[in-house]
């Protein structure tokens, strides 16, 4: 009897161990449930009518791919192209395509199809096919072309009869614009079938709605607002600081007094308090447009409050203007930041009044950095802000610093904070990783069968 009992104990222990081991190993199957604020009307990555959200970029990466990808350091690496080479002068580039790639509708990815896709997105480029390669010619030197091709808008897309198809690991099964997207795994994906069977994405959900869905177990991955990070601490994953929050002036600097008033305002803002109180420590005070981890010199731009100097500068101005300040009324963070700035300005002897009018003197803006490549990220910020494009003589840090410094010297923008992208990820989601730029790494993700 004792021996029989011992054998039963050993057998049950072995079965338990095997079961536990099986549940901890990656396996195929399951539907990942995701919620996000973005509510796109189109899935076409070349559609420029929609704002640049991290959610839209991550959606695009599930269905579409680019010729080149960027690694964690922002360096180009092969994707749909296996190699590339630029001729002297960096105006003419040759990209050799990977073999055996197909679109989600089964059509082969040819050099003609790639060239057509890039011409559609970039009508000013000269793009032609040459055997198994694609040739791109630009009007001027483009030393960062490989990194530029890694942007989601340069995804390779087949467009036919009003439908689009990409080369990514998932294909659209159901699409309700602005509401829901169901993606199913491709069996013929060139990188190998992903572990997940499908991803169901609910769109247009507020932070609060997402938090409720996560707590109830209805969603396994959700976005997290800065003020909710403590609540989601046990499940939190976040990126490096990848979103710029800044004050932007609606007009160029006019008389010298205007510039001095802008200087006094910049000195009066308590960015550290904004980060601690408003962002719950989830960001970084910003004196520059690019975060320090990306540029390496961000610390050179002062971000600390200097109320004494602000008052001194204010005292040198005979007459100050009463400025108006606006923000996105749907953005709770922008509202609190605007209110704090009004108080900071008052402490320095400056007058700012919050308004909902479209013609305000200043506005609080949030601008995601579109690339891990600092030159591309800075150039895009200049474009979005309506500034002149920065000039780069080379890819050196000195050139990058000089370009950013010139933009800041225009006094059209006052950087405030760099914010992280944060996500709550369920314990059932295994091998989830949020990259430095806030992008998802879904192909290696799998779902546990363990019950909570």
Tab-separated table of N, CA, C and O in Angstrom, residues 26-30 170 185 192-198 431 442-447:
chain	number	residue	atom	x	y	z
A	26	UNK	N	6.656	28.361	-25.239
A	26	UNK	CA	5.903	29.028	-26.315
A	26	UNK	C	5.079	28.026	-27.107
A	26	UNK	O	5.542	26.913	-27.404
A	27	UNK	N	3.864	28.404	-27.423
A	27	UNK	CA	3.029	27.531	-28.240
A	27	UNK	C	2.111	28.385	-29.109
A	27	UNK	O	1.904	29.564	-28.849
A	28	UNK	N	1.567	27.768	-30.141
A	28	UNK	CA	0.721	28.468	-31.092
A	28	UNK	C	-0.724	28.506	-30.593
A	28	UNK	O	-1.176	27.614	-29.868
A	29	UNK	N	-1.429	29.566	-31.000
A	29	UNK	CA	-2.849	29.649	-30.707
A	29	UNK	C	-3.223	30.858	-29.880
A	29	UNK	O	-2.378	31.527	-29.287
A	30	UNK	N	-4.521	31.140	-29.860
A	30	UNK	CA	-5.048	32.206	-29.014
A	30	UNK	C	-5.229	33.527	-29.747
A	30	UNK	O	-4.595	33.798	-30.772
A	170	UNK	N	0.390	39.487	-40.379
A	170	UNK	CA	-1.046	39.365	-40.172
A	170	UNK	C	-1.803	39.923	-41.374
A	170	UNK	O	-1.322	40.836	-42.058
A	185	UNK	N	-3.292	35.462	-38.324
A	185	UNK	CA	-1.919	35.134	-38.687
A	185	UNK	C	-1.841	34.507	-40.078
A	185	UNK	O	-2.707	33.711	-40.466
A	192	UNK	N	8.143	33.171	-41.071
A	192	UNK	CA	7.621	32.076	-40.259
A	192	UNK	C	6.337	32.478	-39.563
A	192	UNK	O	6.160	33.633	-39.177
A	193	UNK	N	5.419	31.516	-39.418
A	193	UNK	CA	4.133	31.831	-38.796
A	193	UNK	C	4.333	32.289	-37.353
A	193	UNK	O	5.099	31.693	-36.593
A	194	UNK	N	3.631	33.360	-36.971
A	194	UNK	CA	3.711	33.860	-35.601
A	194	UNK	C	2.958	32.925	-34.673
A	194	UNK	O	2.166	32.083	-35.111
A	195	UNK	N	3.185	33.029	-33.367
A	195	UNK	CA	2.539	32.150	-32.403
A	195	UNK	C	1.048	32.439	-32.272
A	195	UNK	O	0.239	31.520	-32.148
A	196	UNK	N	0.660	33.712	-32.273
A	196	UNK	CA	-0.738	34.069	-32.099
A	196	UNK	C	-1.574	33.655	-33.302
A	196	UNK	O	-1.104	33.715	-34.445
A	197	UNK	N	-2.818	33.252	-33.038
A	197	UNK	CA	-3.748	32.986	-34.140
A	197	UNK	C	-4.311	34.285	-34.697
A	197	UNK	O	-4.528	34.403	-35.909
A	198	UNK	N	-4.553	35.231	-33.811
A	198	UNK	CA	-5.195	36.473	-34.247
A	198	UNK	C	-4.972	37.569	-33.211
A	198	UNK	O	-4.599	37.308	-32.062
A	431	UNK	N	6.420	37.031	-23.431
A	431	UNK	CA	7.468	37.502	-24.346
A	431	UNK	C	7.112	38.829	-25.013
A	431	UNK	O	7.617	39.135	-26.093
A	442	UNK	N	5.611	41.923	-31.806
A	442	UNK	CA	4.540	40.931	-31.689
A	442	UNK	C	4.891	39.546	-32.228
A	442	UNK	O	4.392	38.546	-31.697
A	443	UNK	N	5.713	39.398	-33.278
A	443	UNK	CA	5.924	38.063	-33.855
A	443	UNK	C	6.355	36.987	-32.864
A	443	UNK	O	6.082	35.806	-33.072
A	444	UNK	N	7.015	37.348	-31.766
A	444	UNK	CA	7.469	36.331	-30.810
A	444	UNK	C	6.551	36.210	-29.600
A	444	UNK	O	6.844	35.462	-28.672
A	445	UNK	N	5.449	36.936	-29.591
A	445	UNK	CA	4.527	36.919	-28.459
A	445	UNK	C	3.655	35.662	-28.495
A	445	UNK	O	3.212	35.236	-29.567
A	446	UNK	N	3.395	35.088	-27.328
A	446	UNK	CA	2.467	33.957	-27.249
A	446	UNK	C	1.632	34.083	-25.989
A	446	UNK	O	1.948	34.860	-25.089
A	447	UNK	N	0.529	33.344	-25.945
A	447	UNK	CA	-0.402	33.435	-24.828
A	447	UNK	C	-0.305	32.188	-23.948
A	447	UNK	O	-0.306	31.065	-24.451
